[in-house]
Amino acid sequence: MKVLIAEDYNEMSKKASDILFHAIVTNKKVVLGLATGGTPITTYDLLVESIKASKQSLTHVHTINLDEYVGLQSDCRHSYHRFMEEHLFQHISIPTNQTHLPNGATTDLHIECQRYEELIASHGGIDLQLLGIGKNGHIGFNEPGTSFLTNTHIVNLTPSTIKANARFFSSIDEVPKQAITMGISTIMKSKCILLLASGKSKATAIKELLEGQITEKCPATILQKHPDLIVVADKDALSEVKEDTLEKLGKVQNELFFTKTTFS
Ligand code: PGA
């Protein structure tokens, strides 16, 4: 595990976008696992800037998103399909048939979960998976108590996640109650994981991730076992973590370290 410390949200976003851009530039084919939510928005903005400035071709880039709400059509303004269009896809030219999200509007959700796992396998797995973290330690929509053995599956969102996501909707009643999400086992199979966290509200979850016991009560703790995890967090998100822990885990002060990871 490597922990990259940022001053604030903007610096976290710059470091994350540099890592994603590096993965795009240095690989002949790359499969990016992408995430939605408030955390990666500026990362995507900066990635778009880098891609445009360098005129980087994206014909070799494939994207597979973590999750999608159940019951929303892909063009619904609250769907994660729309989020990805607005924050990333419409600004750059990844071939449309190379961008993938779960279909939450399908009539057979179980077949969709199976299709999604097969889709990931048919791409040879995910090279670099971007993740946020919930205040309760969820990753994707894998809420506390989710088995570490799960593949892509349907989840009932917890009241705390519904409340946290209500900020993107006109009212809390509009927030879907279910989602399709990559499972924890699916996420753990990614070759490299890039987890982002910003702000005091994530401090307890980040402390658990870095210092806590590995337990299904805090899904993110399983990431301690991942062979190539990069945590990019700002000082507020790291405010509950002991300095000793950071030293032990391999705190890194600049981005150059990632040239030695999967994407060298
Ligand atoms: P956020 O969500 O980026 O909107 O804080 C992260 C998550 O719930 O995984």
PDB file of C-alpha atoms and ligand atoms in Angstrom:
ATOM      1  CA  MET A   1       0.000   0.000   0.000  1.00  0.00           C
ATOM      2  CA  LYS A   2       1.126   3.519  -0.707  1.00  0.00           C
ATOM      3  CA  VAL A   3      -0.376   6.613   0.859  1.00  0.00           C
ATOM      4  CA  LEU A   4      -0.061   9.826  -1.051  1.00  0.00           C
ATOM      5  CA  ILE A   5      -0.805  12.868   1.080  1.00  0.00           C
ATOM      6  CA  ALA A   6      -2.440  15.933  -0.430  1.00  0.00           C
ATOM      7  CA  GLU A   7      -2.933  19.330   1.153  1.00  0.00           C
ATOM      8  CA  ASP A   8      -6.557  19.554   0.092  1.00  0.00           C
ATOM      9  CA  TYR A   9      -9.211  18.360  -2.348  1.00  0.00           C
ATOM     10  CA  ASN A  10      -7.646  20.094  -5.344  1.00  0.00           C
ATOM     11  CA  GLU A  11      -4.220  18.617  -4.745  1.00  0.00           C
ATOM     12  CA  MET A  12      -5.753  15.163  -4.190  1.00  0.00           C
ATOM     13  CA  SER A  13      -7.560  15.546  -7.533  1.00  0.00           C
ATOM     14  CA  LYS A  14      -4.374  16.606  -9.350  1.00  0.00           C
ATOM     15  CA  LYS A  15      -2.419  13.645  -8.004  1.00  0.00           C
ATOM     16  CA  ALA A  16      -5.224  11.246  -8.928  1.00  0.00           C
ATOM     17  CA  SER A  17      -5.631  12.663 -12.412  1.00  0.00           C
ATOM     18  CA  ASP A  18      -1.857  12.425 -12.980  1.00  0.00           C
ATOM     19  CA  ILE A  19      -1.946   8.734 -12.068  1.00  0.00           C
ATOM     20  CA  LEU A  20      -4.881   8.050 -14.403  1.00  0.00           C
ATOM     21  CA  PHE A  21      -3.254  10.022 -17.209  1.00  0.00           C
ATOM     22  CA  HIS A  22       0.008   8.156 -16.697  1.00  0.00           C
ATOM     23  CA  ALA A  23      -1.864   4.840 -16.978  1.00  0.00           C
ATOM     24  CA  ILE A  24      -3.434   5.992 -20.250  1.00  0.00           C
ATOM     25  CA  VAL A  25      -0.216   7.275 -21.772  1.00  0.00           C
ATOM     26  CA  THR A  26       2.043   4.382 -20.846  1.00  0.00           C
ATOM     27  CA  ASN A  27      -0.117   1.405 -21.811  1.00  0.00           C
ATOM     28  CA  LYS A  28      -0.984   0.041 -25.255  1.00  0.00           C
ATOM     29  CA  LYS A  29      -4.351  -1.087 -23.902  1.00  0.00           C
ATOM     30  CA  VAL A  30      -5.782  -0.018 -20.561  1.00  0.00           C
ATOM     31  CA  VAL A  31      -8.959  -0.992 -18.719  1.00  0.00           C
ATOM     32  CA  LEU A  32      -9.938   1.692 -16.214  1.00  0.00           C
ATOM     33  CA  GLY A  33     -12.479   0.959 -13.505  1.00  0.00           C
ATOM     34  CA  LEU A  34     -14.267   4.241 -12.869  1.00  0.00           C
ATOM     35  CA  ALA A  35     -16.263   5.664  -9.983  1.00  0.00           C
ATOM     36  CA  THR A  36     -18.915   8.330  -9.494  1.00  0.00           C
ATOM     37  CA  GLY A  37     -19.749  10.558  -6.518  1.00  0.00           C
ATOM     38  CA  GLY A  38     -18.504  13.934  -5.381  1.00  0.00           C
ATOM     39  CA  THR A  39     -14.898  12.878  -4.815  1.00  0.00           C
ATOM     40  CA  PRO A  40     -13.695  12.180  -8.395  1.00  0.00           C
ATOM     41  CA  ILE A  41     -15.345  15.183 -10.102  1.00  0.00           C
ATOM     42  CA  THR A  42     -12.275  17.437 -10.187  1.00  0.00           C
ATOM     43  CA  THR A  43     -10.064  14.428 -10.968  1.00  0.00           C
ATOM     44  CA  TYR A  44     -12.121  13.944 -14.140  1.00  0.00           C
ATOM     45  CA  ASP A  45     -11.986  17.686 -14.973  1.00  0.00           C
ATOM     46  CA  LEU A  46      -8.190  17.656 -14.720  1.00  0.00           C
ATOM     47  CA  LEU A  47      -7.912  14.416 -16.672  1.00  0.00           C
ATOM     48  CA  VAL A  48      -9.957  15.972 -19.485  1.00  0.00           C
ATOM     49  CA  GLU A  49      -7.590  18.969 -19.466  1.00  0.00           C
ATOM     50  CA  SER A  50      -4.501  16.751 -19.675  1.00  0.00           C
ATOM     51  CA  ILE A  51      -5.970  14.648 -22.477  1.00  0.00           C
ATOM     52  CA  LYS A  52      -6.992  17.713 -24.479  1.00  0.00           C
ATOM     53  CA  ALA A  53      -3.674  19.503 -23.961  1.00  0.00           C
ATOM     54  CA  SER A  54      -1.680  16.462 -25.077  1.00  0.00           C
ATOM     55  CA  LYS A  55      -4.086  15.448 -27.880  1.00  0.00           C
ATOM     56  CA  GLN A  56      -3.723  11.940 -26.493  1.00  0.00           C
ATOM     57  CA  SER A  57      -5.552   9.274 -28.528  1.00  0.00           C
ATOM     58  CA  LEU A  58      -7.959   7.167 -26.462  1.00  0.00           C
ATOM     59  CA  THR A  59      -8.706   4.337 -28.863  1.00  0.00           C
ATOM     60  CA  HIS A  60      -6.878   1.939 -26.532  1.00  0.00           C
ATOM     61  CA  VAL A  61      -8.854   2.957 -23.418  1.00  0.00           C
ATOM     62  CA  HIS A  62     -11.732   0.863 -22.053  1.00  0.00           C
ATOM     63  CA  THR A  63     -13.760   1.908 -19.019  1.00  0.00           C
ATOM     64  CA  ILE A  64     -15.896  -0.198 -16.702  1.00  0.00           C
ATOM     65  CA  ASN A  65     -17.811   1.611 -13.952  1.00  0.00           C
ATOM     66  CA  LEU A  66     -18.291   0.349 -10.439  1.00  0.00           C
ATOM     67  CA  ASP A  67     -22.017   0.689 -10.022  1.00  0.00           C
ATOM     68  CA  GLU A  68     -25.382   2.062 -11.103  1.00  0.00           C
ATOM     69  CA  TYR A  69     -28.731   2.676  -9.416  1.00  0.00           C
ATOM     70  CA  VAL A  70     -31.511   0.180 -10.024  1.00  0.00           C
ATOM     71  CA  GLY A  71     -34.602   1.500 -11.776  1.00  0.00           C
ATOM     72  CA  LEU A  72     -33.138   4.580 -13.467  1.00  0.00           C
ATOM     73  CA  GLN A  73     -32.958   4.743 -17.272  1.00  0.00           C
ATOM     74  CA  SER A  74     -29.458   5.529 -18.502  1.00  0.00           C
ATOM     75  CA  ASP A  75     -30.537   8.997 -19.718  1.00  0.00           C
ATOM     76  CA  CYS A  76     -32.171   9.904 -16.378  1.00  0.00           C
ATOM     77  CA  ARG A  77     -30.366  12.915 -14.961  1.00  0.00           C
ATOM     78  CA  HIS A  78     -29.500  11.128 -11.732  1.00  0.00           C
ATOM     79  CA  SER A  79     -28.142   7.955 -13.310  1.00  0.00           C
ATOM     80  CA  TYR A  80     -24.446   7.193 -13.152  1.00  0.00           C
ATOM     81  CA  HIS A  81     -24.535   6.823 -16.944  1.00  0.00           C
ATOM     82  CA  ARG A  82     -25.423  10.530 -17.104  1.00  0.00           C
ATOM     83  CA  PHE A  83     -22.838  11.425 -14.467  1.00  0.00           C
ATOM     84  CA  MET A  84     -20.095   9.805 -16.526  1.00  0.00           C
ATOM     85  CA  GLU A  85     -21.301  11.500 -19.731  1.00  0.00           C
ATOM     86  CA  GLU A  86     -21.352  14.902 -18.064  1.00  0.00           C
ATOM     87  CA  HIS A  87     -18.100  14.673 -16.158  1.00  0.00           C
ATOM     88  CA  LEU A  88     -15.956  12.693 -18.553  1.00  0.00           C
ATOM     89  CA  PHE A  89     -17.178  10.943 -21.678  1.00  0.00           C
ATOM     90  CA  GLN A  90     -18.711  13.898 -23.536  1.00  0.00           C
ATOM     91  CA  HIS A  91     -15.476  15.885 -23.239  1.00  0.00           C
ATOM     92  CA  ILE A  92     -13.097  13.265 -24.627  1.00  0.00           C
ATOM     93  CA  SER A  93     -13.206  10.599 -27.295  1.00  0.00           C
ATOM     94  CA  ILE A  94     -13.109   7.143 -25.771  1.00  0.00           C
ATOM     95  CA  PRO A  95     -14.998   5.008 -28.336  1.00  0.00           C
ATOM     96  CA  THR A  96     -18.573   4.729 -26.984  1.00  0.00           C
ATOM     97  CA  ASN A  97     -18.625   0.949 -27.295  1.00  0.00           C
ATOM     98  CA  GLN A  98     -15.584   0.847 -24.994  1.00  0.00           C
ATOM     99  CA  THR A  99     -17.346   2.544 -22.045  1.00  0.00           C
ATOM    100  CA  HIS A 100     -19.411   0.307 -19.778  1.00  0.00           C
ATOM    101  CA  LEU A 101     -21.714   0.680 -16.784  1.00  0.00           C
ATOM    102  CA  PRO A 102     -24.166  -1.783 -15.272  1.00  0.00           C
ATOM    103  CA  ASN A 103     -27.666  -1.519 -16.728  1.00  0.00           C
ATOM    104  CA  GLY A 104     -29.866  -0.709 -13.742  1.00  0.00           C
ATOM    105  CA  ALA A 105     -32.978  -0.450 -15.886  1.00  0.00           C
ATOM    106  CA  THR A 106     -32.992  -4.070 -17.010  1.00  0.00           C
ATOM    107  CA  THR A 107     -35.838  -6.404 -16.112  1.00  0.00           C
ATOM    108  CA  ASP A 108     -33.479  -9.205 -15.093  1.00  0.00           C
ATOM    109  CA  LEU A 109     -30.999  -7.842 -12.597  1.00  0.00           C
ATOM    110  CA  HIS A 110     -29.420 -11.218 -11.853  1.00  0.00           C
ATOM    111  CA  ILE A 111     -28.569 -11.831 -15.504  1.00  0.00           C
ATOM    112  CA  GLU A 112     -27.179  -8.282 -15.650  1.00  0.00           C
ATOM    113  CA  CYS A 113     -24.866  -9.022 -12.707  1.00  0.00           C
ATOM    114  CA  GLN A 114     -23.597 -12.140 -14.449  1.00  0.00           C
ATOM    115  CA  ARG A 115     -23.170 -10.267 -17.745  1.00  0.00           C
ATOM    116  CA  TYR A 116     -21.119  -7.607 -15.959  1.00  0.00           C
ATOM    117  CA  GLU A 117     -18.742 -10.117 -14.412  1.00  0.00           C
ATOM    118  CA  GLU A 118     -18.283 -11.732 -17.832  1.00  0.00           C
ATOM    119  CA  LEU A 119     -17.692  -8.340 -19.382  1.00  0.00           C
ATOM    120  CA  ILE A 120     -14.884  -7.608 -16.915  1.00  0.00           C
ATOM    121  CA  ALA A 121     -13.348 -11.048 -17.503  1.00  0.00           C
ATOM    122  CA  SER A 122     -13.570 -10.617 -21.284  1.00  0.00           C
ATOM    123  CA  HIS A 123     -11.469  -7.456 -20.934  1.00  0.00           C
ATOM    124  CA  GLY A 124      -8.791  -9.389 -19.075  1.00  0.00           C
ATOM    125  CA  GLY A 125      -9.769  -7.735 -15.783  1.00  0.00           C
ATOM    126  CA  ILE A 126      -9.420  -4.146 -14.624  1.00  0.00           C
ATOM    127  CA  ASP A 127      -5.964  -2.578 -14.720  1.00  0.00           C
ATOM    128  CA  LEU A 128      -6.599   0.448 -12.534  1.00  0.00           C
ATOM    129  CA  GLN A 129      -9.725   0.791 -10.385  1.00  0.00           C
ATOM    130  CA  LEU A 130     -10.640   4.228  -9.080  1.00  0.00           C
ATOM    131  CA  LEU A 131     -12.561   4.155  -5.780  1.00  0.00           C
ATOM    132  CA  GLY A 132     -14.117   6.607  -3.367  1.00  0.00           C
ATOM    133  CA  ILE A 133     -14.973   5.569   0.173  1.00  0.00           C
ATOM    134  CA  GLY A 134     -18.226   5.992   2.064  1.00  0.00           C
ATOM    135  CA  LYS A 135     -18.323   7.534   5.535  1.00  0.00           C
ATOM    136  CA  ASN A 136     -19.318   4.043   6.711  1.00  0.00           C
ATOM    137  CA  GLY A 137     -16.386   2.451   4.877  1.00  0.00           C
ATOM    138  CA  HIS A 138     -18.360   1.239   1.880  1.00  0.00           C
ATOM    139  CA  ILE A 139     -16.614   0.755  -1.454  1.00  0.00           C
ATOM    140  CA  GLY A 140     -18.764   0.842  -4.547  1.00  0.00           C
ATOM    141  CA  PHE A 141     -22.170   0.209  -2.996  1.00  0.00           C
ATOM    142  CA  ASN A 142     -20.818  -2.602  -0.830  1.00  0.00           C
ATOM    143  CA  GLU A 143     -22.268  -1.608   2.488  1.00  0.00           C
ATOM    144  CA  PRO A 144     -21.048  -2.755   5.931  1.00  0.00           C
ATOM    145  CA  GLY A 145     -21.769  -6.462   6.375  1.00  0.00           C
ATOM    146  CA  THR A 146     -21.256  -7.337   2.697  1.00  0.00           C
ATOM    147  CA  SER A 147     -19.325 -10.573   2.235  1.00  0.00           C
ATOM    148  CA  PHE A 148     -15.774 -10.157   0.973  1.00  0.00           C
ATOM    149  CA  LEU A 149     -16.593 -12.964  -1.475  1.00  0.00           C
ATOM    150  CA  THR A 150     -19.206 -11.056  -3.460  1.00  0.00           C
ATOM    151  CA  ASN A 151     -19.129 -10.659  -7.227  1.00  0.00           C
ATOM    152  CA  THR A 152     -21.284  -8.058  -9.007  1.00  0.00           C
ATOM    153  CA  HIS A 153     -24.598  -8.084  -7.133  1.00  0.00           C
ATOM    154  CA  ILE A 154     -27.743  -6.198  -6.195  1.00  0.00           C
ATOM    155  CA  VAL A 155     -27.708  -4.232  -2.955  1.00  0.00           C
ATOM    156  CA  ASN A 156     -30.261  -2.537  -0.782  1.00  0.00           C
ATOM    157  CA  LEU A 157     -28.797   0.863   0.073  1.00  0.00           C
ATOM    158  CA  THR A 158     -28.468   1.659   3.750  1.00  0.00           C
ATOM    159  CA  PRO A 159     -30.293   4.678   5.199  1.00  0.00           C
ATOM    160  CA  SER A 160     -26.917   6.437   5.693  1.00  0.00           C
ATOM    161  CA  THR A 161     -25.967   6.020   2.024  1.00  0.00           C
ATOM    162  CA  ILE A 162     -29.423   7.136   0.867  1.00  0.00           C
ATOM    163  CA  LYS A 163     -29.038  10.203   3.087  1.00  0.00           C
ATOM    164  CA  ALA A 164     -25.503  10.921   1.825  1.00  0.00           C
ATOM    165  CA  ASN A 165     -26.600  10.646  -1.824  1.00  0.00           C
ATOM    166  CA  ALA A 166     -29.772  12.707  -1.382  1.00  0.00           C
ATOM    167  CA  ARG A 167     -27.672  15.815  -2.104  1.00  0.00           C
ATOM    168  CA  PHE A 168     -27.658  14.857  -5.791  1.00  0.00           C
ATOM    169  CA  PHE A 169     -31.498  14.555  -5.912  1.00  0.00           C
ATOM    170  CA  SER A 170     -34.352  17.043  -5.376  1.00  0.00           C
ATOM    171  CA  SER A 171     -35.531  15.100  -2.349  1.00  0.00           C
ATOM    172  CA  ILE A 172     -34.447  12.075  -0.326  1.00  0.00           C
ATOM    173  CA  ASP A 173     -37.553  10.188  -1.533  1.00  0.00           C
ATOM    174  CA  GLU A 174     -36.185  10.249  -5.076  1.00  0.00           C
ATOM    175  CA  VAL A 175     -32.998   8.359  -4.166  1.00  0.00           C
ATOM    176  CA  PRO A 176     -33.278   4.782  -5.489  1.00  0.00           C
ATOM    177  CA  LYS A 177     -33.301   2.126  -2.795  1.00  0.00           C
ATOM    178  CA  GLN A 178     -31.218  -0.425  -4.709  1.00  0.00           C
ATOM    179  CA  ALA A 179     -28.131  -0.508  -6.876  1.00  0.00           C
ATOM    180  CA  ILE A 180     -26.020  -2.924  -8.912  1.00  0.00           C
ATOM    181  CA  THR A 181     -22.433  -2.861  -7.771  1.00  0.00           C
ATOM    182  CA  MET A 182     -19.218  -4.692  -8.471  1.00  0.00           C
ATOM    183  CA  GLY A 183     -18.707  -6.940  -5.472  1.00  0.00           C
ATOM    184  CA  ILE A 184     -15.778  -6.816  -3.110  1.00  0.00           C
ATOM    185  CA  SER A 185     -14.199  -9.854  -4.757  1.00  0.00           C
ATOM    186  CA  THR A 186     -14.630  -8.159  -8.155  1.00  0.00           C
ATOM    187  CA  ILE A 187     -12.909  -5.010  -6.894  1.00  0.00           C
ATOM    188  CA  MET A 188     -10.087  -6.968  -5.255  1.00  0.00           C
ATOM    189  CA  LYS A 189      -9.251  -8.649  -8.581  1.00  0.00           C
ATOM    190  CA  SER A 190      -8.278  -5.265 -10.097  1.00  0.00           C
ATOM    191  CA  LYS A 191      -4.548  -5.134 -10.753  1.00  0.00           C
ATOM    192  CA  CYS A 192      -4.122  -1.724  -9.124  1.00  0.00           C
ATOM    193  CA  ILE A 193      -6.564   0.253  -6.954  1.00  0.00           C
ATOM    194  CA  LEU A 194      -6.535   4.027  -6.562  1.00  0.00           C
ATOM    195  CA  LEU A 195      -8.673   5.117  -3.606  1.00  0.00           C
ATOM    196  CA  LEU A 196      -9.417   8.806  -3.095  1.00  0.00           C
ATOM    197  CA  ALA A 197     -10.621  10.536   0.043  1.00  0.00           C
ATOM    198  CA  SER A 198     -11.072  14.161   0.953  1.00  0.00           C
ATOM    199  CA  GLY A 199     -12.459  15.937   3.985  1.00  0.00           C
ATOM    200  CA  LYS A 200     -13.023  15.344   7.692  1.00  0.00           C
ATOM    201  CA  SER A 201     -16.204  13.386   7.004  1.00  0.00           C
ATOM    202  CA  LYS A 202     -14.027  10.571   5.616  1.00  0.00           C
ATOM    203  CA  ALA A 203     -11.470  10.614   8.456  1.00  0.00           C
ATOM    204  CA  THR A 204     -12.961   7.735  10.452  1.00  0.00           C
ATOM    205  CA  ALA A 205     -13.368   5.538   7.364  1.00  0.00           C
ATOM    206  CA  ILE A 206      -9.751   6.248   6.334  1.00  0.00           C
ATOM    207  CA  LYS A 207      -8.494   5.498   9.838  1.00  0.00           C
ATOM    208  CA  GLU A 208     -10.306   2.134   9.690  1.00  0.00           C
ATOM    209  CA  LEU A 209      -8.915   1.443   6.215  1.00  0.00           C
ATOM    210  CA  LEU A 210      -5.329   2.171   7.292  1.00  0.00           C
ATOM    211  CA  GLU A 211      -5.305   1.056  10.919  1.00  0.00           C
ATOM    212  CA  GLY A 212      -8.391  -1.035  11.571  1.00  0.00           C
ATOM    213  CA  GLN A 213      -8.889  -4.780  11.777  1.00  0.00           C
ATOM    214  CA  ILE A 214      -9.969  -6.360   8.515  1.00  0.00           C
ATOM    215  CA  THR A 215     -13.690  -6.880   8.969  1.00  0.00           C
ATOM    216  CA  GLU A 216     -16.797  -7.063   6.830  1.00  0.00           C
ATOM    217  CA  LYS A 217     -18.230  -4.415   9.160  1.00  0.00           C
ATOM    218  CA  CYS A 218     -15.989  -1.948   7.297  1.00  0.00           C
ATOM    219  CA  PRO A 219     -15.734  -3.161   3.677  1.00  0.00           C
ATOM    220  CA  ALA A 220     -12.762  -0.924   2.787  1.00  0.00           C
ATOM    221  CA  THR A 221     -10.536  -2.716   5.313  1.00  0.00           C
ATOM    222  CA  ILE A 222     -10.149  -5.664   2.908  1.00  0.00           C
ATOM    223  CA  LEU A 223      -8.086  -3.346   0.704  1.00  0.00           C
ATOM    224  CA  GLN A 224      -5.227  -3.773   3.212  1.00  0.00           C
ATOM    225  CA  LYS A 225      -4.728  -7.141   1.516  1.00  0.00           C
ATOM    226  CA  HIS A 226      -4.567  -5.756  -2.022  1.00  0.00           C
ATOM    227  CA  PRO A 227      -1.057  -6.069  -3.525  1.00  0.00           C
ATOM    228  CA  ASP A 228      -1.114  -2.699  -5.303  1.00  0.00           C
ATOM    229  CA  LEU A 229      -3.247  -0.153  -3.456  1.00  0.00           C
ATOM    230  CA  ILE A 230      -2.623   3.570  -3.744  1.00  0.00           C
ATOM    231  CA  VAL A 231      -4.513   5.812  -1.313  1.00  0.00           C
ATOM    232  CA  VAL A 232      -4.566   9.493  -2.223  1.00  0.00           C
ATOM    233  CA  ALA A 233      -6.043  11.420   0.671  1.00  0.00           C
ATOM    234  CA  ASP A 234      -5.967  14.981   1.856  1.00  0.00           C
ATOM    235  CA  LYS A 235      -4.871  16.078   5.310  1.00  0.00           C
ATOM    236  CA  ASP A 236      -8.438  16.315   6.618  1.00  0.00           C
ATOM    237  CA  ALA A 237      -9.207  12.763   5.518  1.00  0.00           C
ATOM    238  CA  LEU A 238      -5.972  11.594   7.186  1.00  0.00           C
ATOM    239  CA  SER A 239      -6.524  13.630  10.350  1.00  0.00           C
ATOM    240  CA  GLU A 240      -7.362  10.609  12.553  1.00  0.00           C
ATOM    241  CA  VAL A 241      -4.457   8.457  11.313  1.00  0.00           C
ATOM    242  CA  LYS A 242      -1.316   8.202  13.438  1.00  0.00           C
ATOM    243  CA  GLU A 243       1.916   9.539  11.919  1.00  0.00           C
ATOM    244  CA  ASP A 244       3.531   6.180  12.768  1.00  0.00           C
ATOM    245  CA  THR A 245       0.998   4.373  10.631  1.00  0.00           C
ATOM    246  CA  LEU A 246       1.750   6.573   7.650  1.00  0.00           C
ATOM    247  CA  GLU A 247       5.481   5.984   8.038  1.00  0.00           C
ATOM    248  CA  LYS A 248       4.915   2.233   8.272  1.00  0.00           C
ATOM    249  CA  LEU A 249       2.626   2.094   5.276  1.00  0.00           C
ATOM    250  CA  GLY A 250       5.006   3.935   3.008  1.00  0.00           C
ATOM    251  CA  LYS A 251       3.826   7.512   2.919  1.00  0.00           C
ATOM    252  CA  VAL A 252       4.977   9.137  -0.310  1.00  0.00           C
ATOM    253  CA  GLN A 253       5.404  12.824  -0.843  1.00  0.00           C
ATOM    254  CA  ASN A 254       5.246  13.014  -4.587  1.00  0.00           C
ATOM    255  CA  GLU A 255       3.689  11.294  -7.545  1.00  0.00           C
ATOM    256  CA  LEU A 256       6.853   9.877  -9.059  1.00  0.00           C
ATOM    257  CA  PHE A 257       6.507   6.669  -7.049  1.00  0.00           C
ATOM    258  CA  PHE A 258       3.819   5.326  -9.340  1.00  0.00           C
ATOM    259  CA  THR A 259       6.300   4.874 -12.148  1.00  0.00           C
ATOM    260  CA  LYS A 260       7.341   1.830 -10.132  1.00  0.00           C
ATOM    261  CA  THR A 261       3.834   0.359  -9.884  1.00  0.00           C
ATOM    262  CA  THR A 262       1.787  -1.519 -12.449  1.00  0.00           C
ATOM    263  CA  PHE A 263       1.934   1.350 -14.867  1.00  0.00           C
ATOM    264  CA  SER A 264       5.615   1.713 -15.458  1.00  0.00           C
TER     265      SER A 264
HETATM  266  P1  PGA B   1     -18.518  10.675  -2.423  1.00  0.00           P
HETATM  267  O1  PGA B   1     -18.940   9.155  -2.293  1.00  0.00           O
HETATM  268  O2  PGA B   1     -17.382  10.706  -3.401  1.00  0.00           O
HETATM  269  O3  PGA B   1     -19.746  11.350  -2.995  1.00  0.00           O
HETATM  270  O4  PGA B   1     -18.151  11.136  -1.070  1.00  0.00           O
HETATM  271  C1  PGA B   1     -17.943   8.194  -2.138  1.00  0.00           C
HETATM  272  C2  PGA B   1     -18.596   6.857  -1.946  1.00  0.00           C
HETATM  273  O5  PGA B   1     -19.706   6.822  -1.395  1.00  0.00           O
HETATM  274  O6  PGA B   1     -17.994   5.852  -2.344  1.00  0.00           O
END
